[in-house]
PDB file of N, CA and C in Angstrom:
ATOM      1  N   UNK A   1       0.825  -1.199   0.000  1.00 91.00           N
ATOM      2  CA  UNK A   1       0.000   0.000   0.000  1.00 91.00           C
ATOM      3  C   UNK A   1       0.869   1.262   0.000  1.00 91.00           C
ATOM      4  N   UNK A   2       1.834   1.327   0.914  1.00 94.00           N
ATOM      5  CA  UNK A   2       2.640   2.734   1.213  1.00 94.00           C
ATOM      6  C   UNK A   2       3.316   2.962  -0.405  1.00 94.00           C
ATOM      7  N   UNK A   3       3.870   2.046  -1.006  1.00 95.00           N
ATOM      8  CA  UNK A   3       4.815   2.060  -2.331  1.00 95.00           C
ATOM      9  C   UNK A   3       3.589   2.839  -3.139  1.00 95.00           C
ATOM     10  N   UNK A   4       2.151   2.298  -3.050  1.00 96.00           N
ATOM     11  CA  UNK A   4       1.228   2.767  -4.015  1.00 96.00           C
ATOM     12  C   UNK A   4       0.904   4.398  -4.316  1.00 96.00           C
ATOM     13  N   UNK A   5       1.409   4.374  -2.788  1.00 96.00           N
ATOM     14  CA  UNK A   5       0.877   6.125  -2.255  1.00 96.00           C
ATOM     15  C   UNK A   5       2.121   6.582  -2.193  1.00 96.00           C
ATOM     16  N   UNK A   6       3.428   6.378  -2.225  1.00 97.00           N
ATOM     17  CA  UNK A   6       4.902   7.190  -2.744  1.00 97.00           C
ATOM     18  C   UNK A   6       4.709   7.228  -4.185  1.00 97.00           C
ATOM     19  N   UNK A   7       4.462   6.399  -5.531  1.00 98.00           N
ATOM     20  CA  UNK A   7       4.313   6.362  -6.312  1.00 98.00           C
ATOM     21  C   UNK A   7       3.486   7.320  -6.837  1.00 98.00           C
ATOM     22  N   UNK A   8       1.998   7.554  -6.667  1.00 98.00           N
ATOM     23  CA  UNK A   8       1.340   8.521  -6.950  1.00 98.00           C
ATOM     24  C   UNK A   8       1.186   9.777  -6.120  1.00 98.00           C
ATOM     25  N   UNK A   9       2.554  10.097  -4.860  1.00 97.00           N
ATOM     26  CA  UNK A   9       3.281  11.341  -4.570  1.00 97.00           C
ATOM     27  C   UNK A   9       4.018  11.880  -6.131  1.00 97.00           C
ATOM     28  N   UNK A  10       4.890  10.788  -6.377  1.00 98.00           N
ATOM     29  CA  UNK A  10       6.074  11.565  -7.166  1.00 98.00           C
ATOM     30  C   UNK A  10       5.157  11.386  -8.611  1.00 98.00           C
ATOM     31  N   UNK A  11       4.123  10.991  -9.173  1.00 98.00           N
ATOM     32  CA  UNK A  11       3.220  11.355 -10.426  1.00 98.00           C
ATOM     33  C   UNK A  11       2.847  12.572 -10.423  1.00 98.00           C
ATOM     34  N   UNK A  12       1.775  12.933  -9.203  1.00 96.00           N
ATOM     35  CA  UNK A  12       1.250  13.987  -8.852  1.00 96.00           C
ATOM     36  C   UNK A  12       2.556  15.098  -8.967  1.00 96.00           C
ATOM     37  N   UNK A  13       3.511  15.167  -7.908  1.00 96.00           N
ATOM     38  CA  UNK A  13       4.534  16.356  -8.180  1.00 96.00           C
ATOM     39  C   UNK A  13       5.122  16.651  -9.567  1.00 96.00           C
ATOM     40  N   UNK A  14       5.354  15.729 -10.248  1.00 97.00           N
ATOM     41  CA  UNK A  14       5.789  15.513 -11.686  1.00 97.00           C
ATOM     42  C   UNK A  14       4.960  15.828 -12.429  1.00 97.00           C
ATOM     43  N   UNK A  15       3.767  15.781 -12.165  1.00 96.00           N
ATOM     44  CA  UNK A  15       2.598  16.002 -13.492  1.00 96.00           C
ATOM     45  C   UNK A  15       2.759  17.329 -12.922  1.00 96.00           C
ATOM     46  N   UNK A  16       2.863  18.379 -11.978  1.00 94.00           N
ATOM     47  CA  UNK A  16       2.725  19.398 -11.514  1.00 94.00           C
ATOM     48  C   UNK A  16       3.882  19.897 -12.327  1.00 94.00           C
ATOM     49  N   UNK A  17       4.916  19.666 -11.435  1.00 94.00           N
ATOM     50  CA  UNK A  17       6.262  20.542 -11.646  1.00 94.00           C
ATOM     51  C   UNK A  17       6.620  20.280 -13.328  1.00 94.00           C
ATOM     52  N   UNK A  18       7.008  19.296 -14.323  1.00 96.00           N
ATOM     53  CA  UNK A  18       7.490  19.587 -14.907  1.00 96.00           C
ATOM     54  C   UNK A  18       7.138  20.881 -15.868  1.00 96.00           C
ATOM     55  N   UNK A  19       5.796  20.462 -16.588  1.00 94.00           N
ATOM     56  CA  UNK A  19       4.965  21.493 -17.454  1.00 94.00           C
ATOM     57  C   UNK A  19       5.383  22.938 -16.584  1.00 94.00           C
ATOM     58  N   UNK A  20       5.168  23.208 -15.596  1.00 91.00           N
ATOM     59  CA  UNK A  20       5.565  24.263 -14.732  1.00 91.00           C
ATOM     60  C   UNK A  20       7.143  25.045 -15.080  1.00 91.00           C
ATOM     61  N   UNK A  21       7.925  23.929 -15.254  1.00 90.00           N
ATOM     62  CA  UNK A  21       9.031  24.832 -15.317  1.00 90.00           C
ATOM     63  C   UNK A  21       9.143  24.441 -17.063  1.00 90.00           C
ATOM     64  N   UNK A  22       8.383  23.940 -17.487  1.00 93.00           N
ATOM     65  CA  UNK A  22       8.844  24.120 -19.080  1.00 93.00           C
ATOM     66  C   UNK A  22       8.081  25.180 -19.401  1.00 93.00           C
ATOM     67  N   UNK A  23       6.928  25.492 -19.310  1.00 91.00           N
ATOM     68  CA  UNK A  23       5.567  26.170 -19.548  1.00 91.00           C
ATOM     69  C   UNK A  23       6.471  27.422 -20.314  1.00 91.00           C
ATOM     70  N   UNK A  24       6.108  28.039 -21.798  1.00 90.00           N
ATOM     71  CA  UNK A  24       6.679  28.848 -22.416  1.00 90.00           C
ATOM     72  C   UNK A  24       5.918  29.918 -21.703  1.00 90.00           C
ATOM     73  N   UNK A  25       7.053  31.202 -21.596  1.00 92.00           N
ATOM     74  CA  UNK A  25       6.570  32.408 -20.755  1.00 92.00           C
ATOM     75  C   UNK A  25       6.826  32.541 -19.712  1.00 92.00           C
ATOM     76  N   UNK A  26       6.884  31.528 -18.617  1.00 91.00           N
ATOM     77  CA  UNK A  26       7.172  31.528 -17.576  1.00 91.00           C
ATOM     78  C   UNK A  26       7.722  32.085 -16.678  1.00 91.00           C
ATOM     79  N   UNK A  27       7.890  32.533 -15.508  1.00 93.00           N
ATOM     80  CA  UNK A  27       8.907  33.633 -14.737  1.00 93.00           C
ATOM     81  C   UNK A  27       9.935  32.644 -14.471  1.00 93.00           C
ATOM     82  N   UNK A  28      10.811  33.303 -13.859  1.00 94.00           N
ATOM     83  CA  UNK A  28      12.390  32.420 -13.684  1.00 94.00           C
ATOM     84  C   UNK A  28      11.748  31.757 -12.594  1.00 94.00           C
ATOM     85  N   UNK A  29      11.187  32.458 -11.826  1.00 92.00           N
ATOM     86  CA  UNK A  29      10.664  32.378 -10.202  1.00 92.00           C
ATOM     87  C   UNK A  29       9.847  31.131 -10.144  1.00 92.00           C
ATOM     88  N   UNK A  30       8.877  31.109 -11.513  1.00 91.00           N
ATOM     89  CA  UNK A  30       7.347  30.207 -11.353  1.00 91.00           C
ATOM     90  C   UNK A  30       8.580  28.610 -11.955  1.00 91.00           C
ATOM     91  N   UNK A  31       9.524  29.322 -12.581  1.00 94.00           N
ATOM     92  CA  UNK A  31      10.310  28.169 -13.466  1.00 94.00           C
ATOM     93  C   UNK A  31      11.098  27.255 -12.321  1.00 94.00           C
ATOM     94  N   UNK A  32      11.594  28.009 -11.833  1.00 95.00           N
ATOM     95  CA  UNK A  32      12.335  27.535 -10.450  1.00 95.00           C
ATOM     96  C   UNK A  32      11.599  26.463  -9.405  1.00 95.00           C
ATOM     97  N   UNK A  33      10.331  27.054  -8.948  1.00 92.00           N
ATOM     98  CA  UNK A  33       8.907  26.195  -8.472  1.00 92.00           C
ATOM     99  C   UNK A  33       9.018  24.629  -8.929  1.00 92.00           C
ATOM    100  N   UNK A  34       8.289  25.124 -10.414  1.00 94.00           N
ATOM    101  CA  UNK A  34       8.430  23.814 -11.048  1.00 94.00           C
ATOM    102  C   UNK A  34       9.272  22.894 -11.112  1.00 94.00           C
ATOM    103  N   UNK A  35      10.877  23.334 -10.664  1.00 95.00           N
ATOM    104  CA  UNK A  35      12.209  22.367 -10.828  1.00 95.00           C
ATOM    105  C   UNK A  35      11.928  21.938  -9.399  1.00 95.00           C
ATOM    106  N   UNK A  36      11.521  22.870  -8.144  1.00 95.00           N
ATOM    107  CA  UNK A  36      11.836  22.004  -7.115  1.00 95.00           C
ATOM    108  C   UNK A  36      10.768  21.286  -6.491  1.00 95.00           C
ATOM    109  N   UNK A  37       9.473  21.406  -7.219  1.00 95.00           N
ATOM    110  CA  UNK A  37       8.592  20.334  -7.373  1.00 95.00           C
ATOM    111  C   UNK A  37       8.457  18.584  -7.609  1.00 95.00           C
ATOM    112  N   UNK A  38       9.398  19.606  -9.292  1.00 97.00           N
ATOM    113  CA  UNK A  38       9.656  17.962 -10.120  1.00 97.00           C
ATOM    114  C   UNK A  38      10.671  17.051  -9.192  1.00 97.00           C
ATOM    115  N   UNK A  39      11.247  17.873  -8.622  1.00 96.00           N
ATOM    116  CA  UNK A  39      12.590  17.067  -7.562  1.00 96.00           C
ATOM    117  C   UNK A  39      12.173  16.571  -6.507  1.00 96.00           C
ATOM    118  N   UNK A  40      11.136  17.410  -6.122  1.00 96.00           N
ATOM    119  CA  UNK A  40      10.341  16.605  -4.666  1.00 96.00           C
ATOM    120  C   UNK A  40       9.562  15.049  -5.508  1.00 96.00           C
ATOM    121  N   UNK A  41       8.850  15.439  -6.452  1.00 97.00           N
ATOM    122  CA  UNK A  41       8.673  14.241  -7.434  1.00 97.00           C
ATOM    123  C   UNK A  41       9.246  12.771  -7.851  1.00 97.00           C
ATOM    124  N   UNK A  42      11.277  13.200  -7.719  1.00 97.00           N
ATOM    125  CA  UNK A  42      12.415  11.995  -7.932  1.00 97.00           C
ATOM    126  C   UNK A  42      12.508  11.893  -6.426  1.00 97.00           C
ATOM    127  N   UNK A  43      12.229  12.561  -5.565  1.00 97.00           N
ATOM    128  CA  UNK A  43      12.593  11.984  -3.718  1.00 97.00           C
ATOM    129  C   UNK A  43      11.364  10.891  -3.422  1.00 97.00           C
ATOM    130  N   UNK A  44      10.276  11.293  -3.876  1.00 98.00           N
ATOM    131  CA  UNK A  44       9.063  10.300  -3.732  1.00 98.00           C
ATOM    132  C   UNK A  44       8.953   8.688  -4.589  1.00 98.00           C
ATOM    133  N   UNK A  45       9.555   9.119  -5.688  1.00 98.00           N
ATOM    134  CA  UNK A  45      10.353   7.841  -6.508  1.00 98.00           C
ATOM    135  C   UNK A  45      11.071   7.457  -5.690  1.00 98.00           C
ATOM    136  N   UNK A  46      12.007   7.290  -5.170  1.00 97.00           N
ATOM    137  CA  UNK A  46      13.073   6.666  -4.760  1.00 97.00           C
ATOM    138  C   UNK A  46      12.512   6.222  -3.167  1.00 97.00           C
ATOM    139  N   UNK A  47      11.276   7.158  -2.480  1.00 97.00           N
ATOM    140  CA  UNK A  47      10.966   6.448  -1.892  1.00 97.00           C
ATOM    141  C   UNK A  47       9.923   5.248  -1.711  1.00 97.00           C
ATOM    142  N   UNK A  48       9.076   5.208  -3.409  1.00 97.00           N
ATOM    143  CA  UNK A  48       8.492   4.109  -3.255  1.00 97.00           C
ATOM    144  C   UNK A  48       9.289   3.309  -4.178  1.00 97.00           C
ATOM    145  N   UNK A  49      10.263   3.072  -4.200  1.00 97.00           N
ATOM    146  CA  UNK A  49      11.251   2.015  -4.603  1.00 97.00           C
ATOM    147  C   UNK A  49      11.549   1.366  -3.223  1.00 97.00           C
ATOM    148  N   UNK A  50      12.164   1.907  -2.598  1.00 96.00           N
ATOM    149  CA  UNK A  50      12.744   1.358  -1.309  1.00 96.00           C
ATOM    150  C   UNK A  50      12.040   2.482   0.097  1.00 96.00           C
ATOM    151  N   UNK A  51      11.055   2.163   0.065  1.00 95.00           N
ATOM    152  CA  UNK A  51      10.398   2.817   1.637  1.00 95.00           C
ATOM    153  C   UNK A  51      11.558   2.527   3.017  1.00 95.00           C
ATOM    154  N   UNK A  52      11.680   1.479   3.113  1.00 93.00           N
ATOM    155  CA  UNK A  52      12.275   0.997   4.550  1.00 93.00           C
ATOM    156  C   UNK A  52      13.626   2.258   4.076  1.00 93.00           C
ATOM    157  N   UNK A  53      14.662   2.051   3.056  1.00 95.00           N
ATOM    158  CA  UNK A  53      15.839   2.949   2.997  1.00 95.00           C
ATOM    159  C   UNK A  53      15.166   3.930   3.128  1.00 95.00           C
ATOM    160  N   UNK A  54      14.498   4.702   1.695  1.00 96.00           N
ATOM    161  CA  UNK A  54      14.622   5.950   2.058  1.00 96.00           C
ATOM    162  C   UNK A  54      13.491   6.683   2.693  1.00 96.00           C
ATOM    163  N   UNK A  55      12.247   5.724   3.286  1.00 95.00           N
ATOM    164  CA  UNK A  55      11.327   6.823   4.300  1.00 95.00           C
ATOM    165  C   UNK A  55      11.550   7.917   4.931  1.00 95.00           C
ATOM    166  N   UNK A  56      12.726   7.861   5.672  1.00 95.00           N
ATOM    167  CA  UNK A  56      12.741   9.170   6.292  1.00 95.00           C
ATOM    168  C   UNK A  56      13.254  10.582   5.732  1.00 95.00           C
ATOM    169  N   UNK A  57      13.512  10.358   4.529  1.00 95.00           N
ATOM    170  CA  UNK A  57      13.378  11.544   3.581  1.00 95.00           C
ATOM    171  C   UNK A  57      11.930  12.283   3.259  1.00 95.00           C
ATOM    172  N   UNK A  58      10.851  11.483   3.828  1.00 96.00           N
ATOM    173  CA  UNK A  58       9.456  12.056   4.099  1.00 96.00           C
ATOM    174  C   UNK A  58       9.765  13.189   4.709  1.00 96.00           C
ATOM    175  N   UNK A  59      10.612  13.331   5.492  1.00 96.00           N
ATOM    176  CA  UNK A  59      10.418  14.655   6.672  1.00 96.00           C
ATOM    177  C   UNK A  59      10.726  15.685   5.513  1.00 96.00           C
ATOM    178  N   UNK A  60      11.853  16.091   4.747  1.00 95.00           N
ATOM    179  CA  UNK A  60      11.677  17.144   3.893  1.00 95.00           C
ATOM    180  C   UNK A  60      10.385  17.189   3.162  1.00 95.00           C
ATOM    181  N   UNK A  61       9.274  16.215   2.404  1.00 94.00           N
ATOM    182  CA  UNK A  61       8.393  16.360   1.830  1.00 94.00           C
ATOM    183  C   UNK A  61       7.615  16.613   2.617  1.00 94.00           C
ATOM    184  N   UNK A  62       7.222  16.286   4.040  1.00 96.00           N
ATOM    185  CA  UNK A  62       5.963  17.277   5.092  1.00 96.00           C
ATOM    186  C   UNK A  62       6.450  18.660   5.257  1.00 96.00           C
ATOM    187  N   UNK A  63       8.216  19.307   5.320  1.00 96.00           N
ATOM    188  CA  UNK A  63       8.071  20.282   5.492  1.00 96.00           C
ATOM    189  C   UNK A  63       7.426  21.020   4.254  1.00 96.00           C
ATOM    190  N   UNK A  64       7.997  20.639   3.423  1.00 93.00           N
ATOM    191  CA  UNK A  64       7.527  21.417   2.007  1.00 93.00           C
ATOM    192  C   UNK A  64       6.198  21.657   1.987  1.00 93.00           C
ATOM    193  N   UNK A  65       5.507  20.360   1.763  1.00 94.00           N
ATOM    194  CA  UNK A  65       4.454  20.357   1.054  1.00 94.00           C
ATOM    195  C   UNK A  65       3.428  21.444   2.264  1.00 94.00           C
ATOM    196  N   UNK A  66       3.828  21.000   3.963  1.00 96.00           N
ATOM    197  CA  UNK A  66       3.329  22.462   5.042  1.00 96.00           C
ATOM    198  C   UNK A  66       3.587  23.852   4.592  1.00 96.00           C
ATOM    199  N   UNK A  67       5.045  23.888   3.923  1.00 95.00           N
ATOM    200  CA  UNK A  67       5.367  25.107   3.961  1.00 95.00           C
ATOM    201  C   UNK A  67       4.487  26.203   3.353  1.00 95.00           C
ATOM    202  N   UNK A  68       4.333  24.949   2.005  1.00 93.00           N
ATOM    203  CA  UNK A  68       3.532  25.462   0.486  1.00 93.00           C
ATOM    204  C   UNK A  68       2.305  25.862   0.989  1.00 93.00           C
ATOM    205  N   UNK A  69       1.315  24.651   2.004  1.00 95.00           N
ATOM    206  CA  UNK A  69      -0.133  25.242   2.201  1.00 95.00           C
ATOM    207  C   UNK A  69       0.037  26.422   2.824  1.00 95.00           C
ATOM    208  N   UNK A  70       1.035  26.716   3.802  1.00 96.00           N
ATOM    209  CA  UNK A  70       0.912  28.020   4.676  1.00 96.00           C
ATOM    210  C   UNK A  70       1.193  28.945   4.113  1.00 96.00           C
ATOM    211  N   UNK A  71       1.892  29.078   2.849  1.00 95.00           N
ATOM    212  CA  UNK A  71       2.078  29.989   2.232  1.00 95.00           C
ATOM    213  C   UNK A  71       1.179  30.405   1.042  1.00 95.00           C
ATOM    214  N   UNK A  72       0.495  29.529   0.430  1.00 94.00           N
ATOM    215  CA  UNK A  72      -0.468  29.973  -0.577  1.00 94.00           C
ATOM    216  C   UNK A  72      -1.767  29.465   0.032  1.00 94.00           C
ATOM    217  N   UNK A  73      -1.934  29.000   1.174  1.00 95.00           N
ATOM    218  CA  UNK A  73      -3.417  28.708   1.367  1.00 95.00           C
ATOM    219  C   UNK A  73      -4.360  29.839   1.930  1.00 95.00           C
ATOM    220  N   UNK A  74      -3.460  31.408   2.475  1.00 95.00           N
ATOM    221  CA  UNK A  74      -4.492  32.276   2.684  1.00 95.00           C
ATOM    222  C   UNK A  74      -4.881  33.016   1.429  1.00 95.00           C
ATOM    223  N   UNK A  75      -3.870  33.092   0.463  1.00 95.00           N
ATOM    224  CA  UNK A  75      -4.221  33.554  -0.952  1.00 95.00           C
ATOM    225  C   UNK A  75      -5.665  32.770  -1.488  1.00 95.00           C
ATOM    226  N   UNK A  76      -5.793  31.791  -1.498  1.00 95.00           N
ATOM    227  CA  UNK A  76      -6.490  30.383  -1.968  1.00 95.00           C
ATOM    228  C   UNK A  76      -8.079  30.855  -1.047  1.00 95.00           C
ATOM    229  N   UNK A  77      -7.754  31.216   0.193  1.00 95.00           N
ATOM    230  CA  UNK A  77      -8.927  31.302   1.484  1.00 95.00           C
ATOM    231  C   UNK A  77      -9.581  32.653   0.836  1.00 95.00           C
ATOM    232  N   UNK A  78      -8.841  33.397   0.492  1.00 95.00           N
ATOM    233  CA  UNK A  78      -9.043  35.057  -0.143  1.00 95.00           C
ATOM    234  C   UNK A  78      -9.636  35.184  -1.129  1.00 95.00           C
ATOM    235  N   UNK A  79      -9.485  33.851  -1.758  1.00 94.00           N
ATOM    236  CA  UNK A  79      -9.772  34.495  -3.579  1.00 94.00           C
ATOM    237  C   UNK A  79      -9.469  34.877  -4.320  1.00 94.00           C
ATOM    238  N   UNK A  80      -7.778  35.342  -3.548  1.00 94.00           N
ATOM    239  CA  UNK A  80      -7.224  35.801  -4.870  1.00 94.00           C
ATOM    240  C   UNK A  80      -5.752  34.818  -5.643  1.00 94.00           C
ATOM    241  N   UNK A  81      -6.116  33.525  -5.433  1.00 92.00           N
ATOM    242  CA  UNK A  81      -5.581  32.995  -6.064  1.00 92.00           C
ATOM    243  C   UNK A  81      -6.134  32.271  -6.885  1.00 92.00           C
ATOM    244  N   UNK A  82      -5.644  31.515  -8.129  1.00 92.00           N
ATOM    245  CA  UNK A  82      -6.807  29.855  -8.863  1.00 92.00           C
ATOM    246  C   UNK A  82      -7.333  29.114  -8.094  1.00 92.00           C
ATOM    247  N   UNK A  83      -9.009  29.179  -8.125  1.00 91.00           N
ATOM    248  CA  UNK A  83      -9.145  27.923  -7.555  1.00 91.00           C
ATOM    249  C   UNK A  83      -8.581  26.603  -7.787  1.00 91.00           C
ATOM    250  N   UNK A  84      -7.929  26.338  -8.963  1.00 91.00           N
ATOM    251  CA  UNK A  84      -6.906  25.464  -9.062  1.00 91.00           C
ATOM    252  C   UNK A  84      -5.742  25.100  -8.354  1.00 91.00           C
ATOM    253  N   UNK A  85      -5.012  25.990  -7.451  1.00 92.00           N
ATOM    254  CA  UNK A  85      -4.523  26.105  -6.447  1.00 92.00           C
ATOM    255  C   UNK A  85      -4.913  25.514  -5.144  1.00 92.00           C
ATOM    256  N   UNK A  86      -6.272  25.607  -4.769  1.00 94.00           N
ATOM    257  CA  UNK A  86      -6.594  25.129  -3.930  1.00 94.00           C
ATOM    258  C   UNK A  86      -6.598  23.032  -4.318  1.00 94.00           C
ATOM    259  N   UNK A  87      -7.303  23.284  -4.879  1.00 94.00           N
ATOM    260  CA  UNK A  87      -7.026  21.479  -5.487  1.00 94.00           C
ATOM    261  C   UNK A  87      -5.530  21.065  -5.699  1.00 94.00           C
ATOM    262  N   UNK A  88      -4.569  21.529  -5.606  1.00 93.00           N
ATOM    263  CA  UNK A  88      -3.096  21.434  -5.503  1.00 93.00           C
ATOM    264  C   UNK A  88      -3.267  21.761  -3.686  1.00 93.00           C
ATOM    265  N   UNK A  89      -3.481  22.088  -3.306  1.00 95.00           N
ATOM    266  CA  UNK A  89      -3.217  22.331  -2.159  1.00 95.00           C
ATOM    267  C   UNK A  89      -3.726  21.298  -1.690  1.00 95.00           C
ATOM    268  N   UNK A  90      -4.832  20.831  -1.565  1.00 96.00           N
ATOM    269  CA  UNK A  90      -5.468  19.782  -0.960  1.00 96.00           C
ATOM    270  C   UNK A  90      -5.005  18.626  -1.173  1.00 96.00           C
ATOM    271  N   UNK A  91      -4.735  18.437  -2.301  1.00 95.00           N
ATOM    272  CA  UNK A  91      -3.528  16.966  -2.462  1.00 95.00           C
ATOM    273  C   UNK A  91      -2.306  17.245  -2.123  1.00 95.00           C
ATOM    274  N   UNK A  92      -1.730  18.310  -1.489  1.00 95.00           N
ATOM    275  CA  UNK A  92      -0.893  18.497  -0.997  1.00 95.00           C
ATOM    276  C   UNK A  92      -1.015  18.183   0.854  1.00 95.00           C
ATOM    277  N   UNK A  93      -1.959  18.675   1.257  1.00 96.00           N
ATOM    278  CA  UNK A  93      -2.428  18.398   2.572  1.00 96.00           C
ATOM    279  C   UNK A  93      -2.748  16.341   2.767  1.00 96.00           C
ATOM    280  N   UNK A  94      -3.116  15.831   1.232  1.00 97.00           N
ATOM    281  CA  UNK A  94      -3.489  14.650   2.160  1.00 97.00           C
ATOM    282  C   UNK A  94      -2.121  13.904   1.886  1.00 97.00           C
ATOM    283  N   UNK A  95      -1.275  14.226   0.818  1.00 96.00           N
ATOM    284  CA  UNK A  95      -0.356  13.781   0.663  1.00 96.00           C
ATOM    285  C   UNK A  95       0.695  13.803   2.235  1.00 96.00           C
ATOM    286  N   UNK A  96       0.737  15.109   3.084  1.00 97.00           N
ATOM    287  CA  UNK A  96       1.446  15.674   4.175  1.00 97.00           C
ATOM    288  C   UNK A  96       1.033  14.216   5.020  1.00 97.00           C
ATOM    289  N   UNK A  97      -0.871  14.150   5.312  1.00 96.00           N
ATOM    290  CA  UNK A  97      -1.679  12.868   6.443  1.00 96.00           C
ATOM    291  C   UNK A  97      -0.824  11.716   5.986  1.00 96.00           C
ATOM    292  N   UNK A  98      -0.641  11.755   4.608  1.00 96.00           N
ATOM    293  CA  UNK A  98      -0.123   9.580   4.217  1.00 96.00           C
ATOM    294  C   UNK A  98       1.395  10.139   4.750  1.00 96.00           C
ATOM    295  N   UNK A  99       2.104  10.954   4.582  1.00 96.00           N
ATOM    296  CA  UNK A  99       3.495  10.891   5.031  1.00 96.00           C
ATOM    297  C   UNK A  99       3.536  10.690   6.475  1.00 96.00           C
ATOM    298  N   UNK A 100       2.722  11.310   7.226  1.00 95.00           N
ATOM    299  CA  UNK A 100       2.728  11.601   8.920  1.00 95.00           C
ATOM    300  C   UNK A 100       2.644  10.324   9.406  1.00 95.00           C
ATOM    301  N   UNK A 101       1.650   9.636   8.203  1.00 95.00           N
ATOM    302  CA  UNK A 101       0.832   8.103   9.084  1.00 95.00           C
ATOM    303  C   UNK A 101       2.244   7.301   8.548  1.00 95.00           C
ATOM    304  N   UNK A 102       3.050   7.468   7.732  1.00 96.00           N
ATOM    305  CA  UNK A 102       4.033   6.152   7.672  1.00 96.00           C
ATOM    306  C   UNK A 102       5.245   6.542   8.233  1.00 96.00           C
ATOM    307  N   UNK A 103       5.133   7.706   8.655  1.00 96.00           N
ATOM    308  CA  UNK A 103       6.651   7.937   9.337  1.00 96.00           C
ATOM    309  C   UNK A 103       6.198   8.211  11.405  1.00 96.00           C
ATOM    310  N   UNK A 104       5.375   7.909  11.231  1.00 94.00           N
ATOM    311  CA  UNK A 104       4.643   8.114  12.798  1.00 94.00           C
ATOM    312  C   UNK A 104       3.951   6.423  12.521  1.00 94.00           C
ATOM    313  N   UNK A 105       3.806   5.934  12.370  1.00 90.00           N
ATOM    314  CA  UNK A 105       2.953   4.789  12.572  1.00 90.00           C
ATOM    315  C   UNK A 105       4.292   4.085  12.449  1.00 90.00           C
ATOM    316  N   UNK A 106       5.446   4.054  12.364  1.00 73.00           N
ATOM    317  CA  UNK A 106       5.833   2.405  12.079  1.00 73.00           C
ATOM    318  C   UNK A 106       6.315   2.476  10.935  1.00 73.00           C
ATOM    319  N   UNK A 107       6.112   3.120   9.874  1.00 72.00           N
ATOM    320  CA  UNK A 107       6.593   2.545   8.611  1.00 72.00           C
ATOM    321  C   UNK A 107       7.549   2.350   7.967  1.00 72.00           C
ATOM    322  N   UNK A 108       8.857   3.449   9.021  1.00 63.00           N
ATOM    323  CA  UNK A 108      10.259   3.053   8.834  1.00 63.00           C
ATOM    324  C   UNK A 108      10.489   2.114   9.846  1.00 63.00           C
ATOM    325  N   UNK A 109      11.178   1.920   9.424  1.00 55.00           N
ATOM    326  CA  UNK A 109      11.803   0.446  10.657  1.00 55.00           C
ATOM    327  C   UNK A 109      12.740   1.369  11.674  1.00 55.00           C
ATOM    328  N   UNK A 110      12.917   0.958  12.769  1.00 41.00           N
ATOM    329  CA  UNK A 110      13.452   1.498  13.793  1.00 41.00           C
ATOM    330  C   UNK A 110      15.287   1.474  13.378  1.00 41.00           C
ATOM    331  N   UNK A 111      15.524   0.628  12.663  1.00 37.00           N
ATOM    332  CA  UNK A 111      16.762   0.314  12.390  1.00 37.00           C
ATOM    333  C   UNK A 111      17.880   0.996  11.869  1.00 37.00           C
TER     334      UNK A 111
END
């Protein structure tokens, strides 16, 4: 189950980030986003390859993906961002619950 839900972490960030930083027009800024998206994307790969190794590299993906809601979720609350944003946000929030529950429940090995 956990491999299923690292797997469609790093789809989801990847379907996000790449188009993002290719997207013609783009700011350097929005371009930049997109690279360290797509990268949170190859950390989630590698952790549903090998969960037990690399689980605890989850902790950078809860800070992020917290950082991101706290930072664009009052824009999102306001209105003045895409509501599309908010639906990125929210799979960002349940994505944060499946990380919490396998790195708090057990799911790395103590070892």
């Amino acid at each position: 189950m956990w491999q299923a839900i690292f797997w469609a972490a790093a789809a989801y960030n990847l379907v996000i980030g790449v188009p993002s930083m290719l997207r013609g027009g783009a700011s350097t800024e929005a371009r930049i986003v997109g690279l360290l998206v797509a990268g949170f994307g190859v950390v989630y790969a590698m952790v549903a390859y090998d969960p037990a190794r690399f689980g605890p590299v989850l902790w950078a993906g809860v800070l992020g993906k917290i950082g991101v809601i706290a930072l664009m979720g009052p824009a999102v609350a306001k209105g003045q961002a895409p509501k599309a944003v908010g639906y990125v946000l929210a799979g960002d929030a349940l994505f944060t619950l499946a990380f919490f529950a396998f790195l708090l429940g057990g799911g790395v090995s103590a070892s």
